């Protein structure tokens, strides 16, 4: 599977604990496919499909009676929103918070911009350097070093939420979303760039970015 369509794995390795030995249970494959389709739909701006696919994934995961699997699916869903600069609460996770383990609690705090420094080691590996960076420049470099495009966008979103995003972070996020053809996060990050240009009084740059936004919004 292509890296950009395995968002659930990149964010939290959702089903790693389930093993890879055949035969693979139906619920595992069904959940995997539903999460993959749900994240892709969200990134493309199709909210109806995203909702339906995550509902299907949750039903499959709930059939195991393991709250940690449902928790991680909900965190993947919230991570896709952070990648798109949607900083809403994470109600699906909050409903199950009392059953969350330390690593899941740390990742939820990371997404919310409230991670404690001592908990950075509990994060998925690709996010640890971003969370533990002592300067904005170091955090930006750590985010740019993440190879997976979704994880890079998530890290960039966290940096923006916490006021640590440099122009390089915004540019890298735009490039990551553009390379994947992810319309929703691309529009969000272009909008963030346009706002920075406006605040800096750079009318030419603001207009250039707006032309890119208009192109993405062209009717298909």
Short mmCIF file of N, CA, C and O in Angstrom, two decimals, residues 89-168:
data_model
loop_
_atom_site.label_atom_id
_atom_site.label_comp_id
_atom_site.label_asym_id
_atom_site.label_seq_id
_atom_site.Cartn_x
_atom_site.Cartn_y
_atom_site.Cartn_z
N UNK A 89 -12.19 19.65 19.33
CA UNK A 89 -12.01 18.56 20.31
C UNK A 89 -12.09 17.21 19.62
O UNK A 89 -12.54 17.09 18.48
N UNK A 90 -11.68 16.18 20.34
CA UNK A 90 -11.67 14.82 19.81
C UNK A 90 -12.68 13.99 20.60
O UNK A 90 -12.31 13.20 21.48
N UNK A 91 -13.98 14.15 20.32
CA UNK A 91 -15.01 13.54 21.17
C UNK A 91 -14.97 12.02 21.19
O UNK A 91 -15.25 11.41 22.22
N UNK A 92 -14.66 11.39 20.05
CA UNK A 92 -14.60 9.94 20.03
C UNK A 92 -13.57 9.40 20.99
O UNK A 92 -13.79 8.39 21.68
N UNK A 93 -12.42 10.07 21.07
CA UNK A 93 -11.40 9.67 22.02
C UNK A 93 -11.81 10.02 23.44
O UNK A 93 -11.64 9.21 24.37
N UNK A 94 -12.36 11.21 23.63
CA UNK A 94 -12.72 11.65 24.98
C UNK A 94 -13.71 10.69 25.64
O UNK A 94 -13.66 10.49 26.87
N UNK A 95 -14.59 10.10 24.84
CA UNK A 95 -15.56 9.15 25.39
C UNK A 95 -14.88 7.91 25.97
O UNK A 95 -15.44 7.25 26.85
N UNK A 96 -13.70 7.59 25.47
CA UNK A 96 -12.98 6.38 25.89
C UNK A 96 -11.71 6.69 26.67
O UNK A 96 -10.91 5.80 26.94
N UNK A 97 -11.53 7.95 27.02
CA UNK A 97 -10.28 8.37 27.66
C UNK A 97 -9.94 7.55 28.89
O UNK A 97 -8.77 7.26 29.15
N UNK A 98 -10.94 7.16 29.68
CA UNK A 98 -10.65 6.45 30.92
C UNK A 98 -10.01 5.08 30.68
O UNK A 98 -9.39 4.52 31.59
N UNK A 99 -10.13 4.57 29.46
CA UNK A 99 -9.52 3.28 29.13
C UNK A 99 -8.24 3.43 28.32
O UNK A 99 -7.66 2.43 27.88
N UNK A 100 -7.78 4.65 28.11
CA UNK A 100 -6.59 4.89 27.30
C UNK A 100 -5.32 4.63 28.10
O UNK A 100 -5.23 4.96 29.29
N UNK A 101 -4.33 4.07 27.43
CA UNK A 101 -3.04 3.84 28.05
C UNK A 101 -2.17 5.08 27.97
O UNK A 101 -2.51 6.07 27.31
N UNK A 102 -1.00 5.04 28.60
CA UNK A 102 -0.11 6.20 28.62
C UNK A 102 0.28 6.70 27.23
O UNK A 102 0.32 7.92 27.00
N UNK A 103 0.58 5.81 26.30
CA UNK A 103 1.00 6.23 24.97
C UNK A 103 -0.15 6.93 24.23
O UNK A 103 0.07 7.94 23.55
N UNK A 104 -1.35 6.41 24.37
CA UNK A 104 -2.49 7.04 23.70
C UNK A 104 -2.83 8.38 24.33
O UNK A 104 -3.18 9.34 23.64
N UNK A 105 -2.72 8.47 25.64
CA UNK A 105 -2.94 9.75 26.31
C UNK A 105 -1.90 10.78 25.88
O UNK A 105 -2.22 11.96 25.68
N UNK A 106 -0.66 10.33 25.73
CA UNK A 106 0.40 11.24 25.30
C UNK A 106 0.14 11.73 23.87
O UNK A 106 0.31 12.92 23.58
N UNK A 107 -0.28 10.84 23.00
CA UNK A 107 -0.53 11.24 21.62
C UNK A 107 -1.72 12.20 21.55
O UNK A 107 -1.69 13.18 20.79
N UNK A 108 -2.75 11.94 22.34
CA UNK A 108 -3.90 12.86 22.37
C UNK A 108 -3.47 14.23 22.87
O UNK A 108 -3.91 15.26 22.33
N UNK A 109 -2.62 14.27 23.88
CA UNK A 109 -2.12 15.55 24.38
C UNK A 109 -1.26 16.25 23.32
O UNK A 109 -1.32 17.47 23.17
N UNK A 110 -0.47 15.49 22.61
CA UNK A 110 0.35 16.04 21.52
C UNK A 110 -0.54 16.70 20.48
O UNK A 110 -0.28 17.84 20.05
N UNK A 111 -1.59 16.00 20.06
CA UNK A 111 -2.51 16.56 19.07
C UNK A 111 -3.19 17.83 19.58
O UNK A 111 -3.47 18.75 18.81
N UNK A 112 -3.45 17.86 20.88
CA UNK A 112 -4.11 19.02 21.48
C UNK A 112 -3.15 20.15 21.80
O UNK A 112 -3.57 21.25 22.20
N UNK A 113 -1.85 19.90 21.64
CA UNK A 113 -0.86 20.93 21.96
C UNK A 113 -0.59 21.09 23.43
O UNK A 113 -0.10 22.13 23.86
N UNK A 114 -0.88 20.03 24.21
CA UNK A 114 -0.72 20.11 25.66
C UNK A 114 0.23 19.04 26.20
O UNK A 114 0.21 18.76 27.40
N UNK A 115 1.04 18.47 25.35
CA UNK A 115 1.93 17.39 25.78
C UNK A 115 2.96 17.90 26.79
O UNK A 115 3.58 18.94 26.60
N UNK A 116 3.16 17.15 27.84
CA UNK A 116 4.21 17.44 28.80
C UNK A 116 5.54 16.96 28.24
O UNK A 116 5.62 15.91 27.61
N UNK A 117 6.59 17.72 28.50
CA UNK A 117 7.90 17.40 27.94
C UNK A 117 8.35 16.00 28.32
O UNK A 117 8.95 15.28 27.50
N UNK A 118 8.04 15.57 29.52
CA UNK A 118 8.50 14.26 29.98
C UNK A 118 7.79 13.11 29.28
O UNK A 118 8.21 11.95 29.42
N UNK A 119 6.71 13.42 28.55
CA UNK A 119 5.96 12.36 27.88
C UNK A 119 6.30 12.23 26.40
O UNK A 119 5.70 11.40 25.70
N UNK A 120 7.25 13.01 25.92
CA UNK A 120 7.59 12.96 24.50
C UNK A 120 8.05 11.57 24.06
O UNK A 120 7.79 11.15 22.93
N UNK A 121 8.70 10.85 24.94
CA UNK A 121 9.21 9.52 24.60
C UNK A 121 8.10 8.51 24.37
O UNK A 121 8.34 7.44 23.80
N UNK A 122 6.88 8.83 24.79
CA UNK A 122 5.75 7.92 24.61
C UNK A 122 5.11 8.06 23.23
O UNK A 122 4.27 7.24 22.86
N UNK A 123 5.50 9.08 22.48
CA UNK A 123 4.89 9.33 21.17
C UNK A 123 5.38 8.34 20.13
O UNK A 123 6.44 7.72 20.28
N UNK A 124 4.63 8.21 19.01
CA UNK A 124 5.17 7.47 17.87
C UNK A 124 6.52 8.05 17.50
O UNK A 124 6.75 9.26 17.60
N UNK A 125 7.42 7.20 17.06
CA UNK A 125 8.82 7.58 16.89
C UNK A 125 9.02 8.83 16.05
O UNK A 125 9.86 9.69 16.36
N UNK A 126 8.22 8.97 14.95
CA UNK A 126 8.47 10.09 14.04
C UNK A 126 8.11 11.44 14.65
O UNK A 126 8.50 12.48 14.12
N UNK A 127 7.41 11.45 15.78
CA UNK A 127 7.00 12.72 16.40
C UNK A 127 7.86 13.10 17.60
O UNK A 127 7.73 14.21 18.12
N UNK A 128 8.72 12.22 18.06
CA UNK A 128 9.44 12.48 19.30
C UNK A 128 10.40 13.67 19.18
O UNK A 128 10.48 14.49 20.08
N UNK A 129 11.10 13.74 18.06
CA UNK A 129 12.06 14.84 17.90
C UNK A 129 11.35 16.19 17.82
O UNK A 129 11.86 17.20 18.31
N UNK A 130 10.19 16.20 17.19
CA UNK A 130 9.41 17.45 17.10
C UNK A 130 8.98 17.90 18.49
O UNK A 130 9.12 19.06 18.87
N UNK A 131 8.46 16.95 19.25
CA UNK A 131 7.93 17.28 20.58
C UNK A 131 9.02 17.70 21.56
O UNK A 131 8.77 18.50 22.46
N UNK A 132 10.21 17.15 21.40
CA UNK A 132 11.28 17.43 22.36
C UNK A 132 12.23 18.54 21.91
O UNK A 132 13.16 18.88 22.65
N UNK A 133 12.01 19.10 20.73
CA UNK A 133 12.89 20.16 20.22
C UNK A 133 12.86 21.37 21.15
O UNK A 133 11.79 21.79 21.60
N UNK A 134 14.03 21.94 21.38
CA UNK A 134 14.14 23.07 22.31
C UNK A 134 13.91 24.42 21.65
O UNK A 134 13.61 25.40 22.32
N UNK A 135 14.06 24.49 20.33
CA UNK A 135 13.86 25.75 19.62
C UNK A 135 12.89 25.54 18.47
O UNK A 135 12.68 24.41 18.00
N UNK A 136 12.31 26.64 17.99
CA UNK A 136 11.39 26.55 16.86
C UNK A 136 12.11 26.04 15.62
O UNK A 136 11.54 25.26 14.83
N UNK A 137 13.34 26.47 15.43
CA UNK A 137 14.10 26.03 14.26
C UNK A 137 14.35 24.53 14.31
O UNK A 137 14.26 23.83 13.29
N UNK A 138 14.67 24.02 15.50
CA UNK A 138 14.91 22.59 15.64
C UNK A 138 13.63 21.80 15.43
O UNK A 138 13.64 20.72 14.82
N UNK A 139 12.53 22.33 15.91
CA UNK A 139 11.24 21.66 15.71
C UNK A 139 10.87 21.63 14.23
O UNK A 139 10.37 20.63 13.72
N UNK A 140 11.13 22.75 13.54
CA UNK A 140 10.84 22.81 12.11
C UNK A 140 11.68 21.80 11.35
O UNK A 140 11.18 21.10 10.45
N UNK A 141 12.96 21.69 11.70
CA UNK A 141 13.85 20.73 11.04
C UNK A 141 13.38 19.31 11.30
O UNK A 141 13.42 18.46 10.40
N UNK A 142 12.94 19.04 12.52
CA UNK A 142 12.47 17.69 12.86
C UNK A 142 11.20 17.35 12.08
O UNK A 142 11.03 16.22 11.62
N UNK A 143 10.31 18.32 11.93
CA UNK A 143 9.09 18.08 11.16
C UNK A 143 9.42 17.81 9.69
O UNK A 143 8.84 16.91 9.06
N UNK A 144 10.35 18.57 9.13
CA UNK A 144 10.73 18.39 7.73
C UNK A 144 11.44 17.06 7.50
O UNK A 144 11.44 16.55 6.36
N UNK A 145 12.01 16.49 8.54
CA UNK A 145 12.72 15.21 8.40
C UNK A 145 11.79 14.01 8.40
O UNK A 145 12.23 12.89 8.12
N UNK A 146 10.52 14.23 8.70
CA UNK A 146 9.55 13.13 8.70
C UNK A 146 9.20 12.77 7.26
O UNK A 146 8.74 13.62 6.50
N UNK A 147 9.40 11.53 6.91
CA UNK A 147 9.18 11.10 5.52
C UNK A 147 7.71 10.91 5.18
O UNK A 147 7.28 11.23 4.07
N UNK A 148 6.94 10.37 6.11
CA UNK A 148 5.53 10.11 5.83
C UNK A 148 4.77 11.44 5.73
O UNK A 148 4.83 12.26 6.65
N UNK A 149 4.05 11.68 4.64
CA UNK A 149 3.40 12.98 4.46
C UNK A 149 2.33 13.29 5.49
O UNK A 149 2.21 14.44 5.93
N UNK A 150 1.55 12.29 5.89
CA UNK A 150 0.53 12.57 6.89
C UNK A 150 1.16 12.92 8.23
O UNK A 150 0.76 13.89 8.87
N UNK A 151 2.14 12.13 8.65
CA UNK A 151 2.81 12.42 9.91
C UNK A 151 3.47 13.79 9.89
O UNK A 151 3.47 14.51 10.89
N UNK A 152 4.04 14.17 8.75
CA UNK A 152 4.66 15.49 8.63
C UNK A 152 3.61 16.58 8.78
O UNK A 152 3.84 17.59 9.47
N UNK A 153 2.45 16.38 8.18
CA UNK A 153 1.38 17.38 8.30
C UNK A 153 0.85 17.45 9.72
O UNK A 153 0.53 18.53 10.23
N UNK A 154 0.74 16.30 10.38
CA UNK A 154 0.29 16.30 11.77
C UNK A 154 1.28 17.07 12.64
O UNK A 154 0.89 17.93 13.44
N UNK A 155 2.56 16.77 12.49
CA UNK A 155 3.58 17.48 13.28
C UNK A 155 3.55 18.97 13.00
O UNK A 155 3.65 19.80 13.92
N UNK A 156 3.39 19.32 11.74
CA UNK A 156 3.32 20.74 11.36
C UNK A 156 2.09 21.41 11.98
O UNK A 156 2.15 22.55 12.44
N UNK A 157 0.97 20.68 11.98
CA UNK A 157 -0.24 21.23 12.58
C UNK A 157 -0.08 21.47 14.06
O UNK A 157 -0.54 22.48 14.60
N UNK A 158 0.58 20.55 14.74
CA UNK A 158 0.85 20.72 16.17
C UNK A 158 1.71 21.95 16.40
O UNK A 158 1.47 22.74 17.33
N UNK A 159 2.73 22.13 15.56
CA UNK A 159 3.60 23.30 15.71
C UNK A 159 2.83 24.60 15.48
O UNK A 159 3.05 25.59 16.19
N UNK A 160 1.93 24.60 14.51
CA UNK A 160 1.14 25.81 14.28
C UNK A 160 0.22 26.07 15.46
O UNK A 160 0.08 27.21 15.92
N UNK A 161 -0.41 25.03 15.96
CA UNK A 161 -1.33 25.18 17.09
C UNK A 161 -0.63 25.73 18.32
O UNK A 161 -1.20 26.52 19.08
N UNK A 162 0.64 25.34 18.51
CA UNK A 162 1.38 25.76 19.70
C UNK A 162 2.22 27.02 19.45
O UNK A 162 3.02 27.40 20.29
N UNK A 163 2.01 27.65 18.29
CA UNK A 163 2.70 28.89 18.00
C UNK A 163 4.17 28.73 17.68
O UNK A 163 4.95 29.68 17.82
N UNK A 164 4.57 27.55 17.20
CA UNK A 164 5.98 27.29 16.93
C UNK A 164 6.28 27.09 15.44
O UNK A 164 7.40 26.74 15.08
N UNK A 165 5.29 27.29 14.59
CA UNK A 165 5.48 27.03 13.17
C UNK A 165 6.23 28.18 12.49
O UNK A 165 5.76 29.32 12.50
N UNK A 166 7.36 27.88 11.92
CA UNK A 166 8.13 28.86 11.16
C UNK A 166 7.61 28.89 9.72
O UNK A 166 6.86 28.01 9.30
N UNK A 167 8.02 29.88 8.92
CA UNK A 167 7.65 29.86 7.50
C UNK A 167 8.06 28.57 6.80
O UNK A 167 7.36 28.10 5.90
N UNK A 168 9.18 27.98 7.22
CA UNK A 168 9.62 26.72 6.62
C UNK A 168 8.64 25.60 6.92
O UNK A 168 8.42 24.71 6.07
#
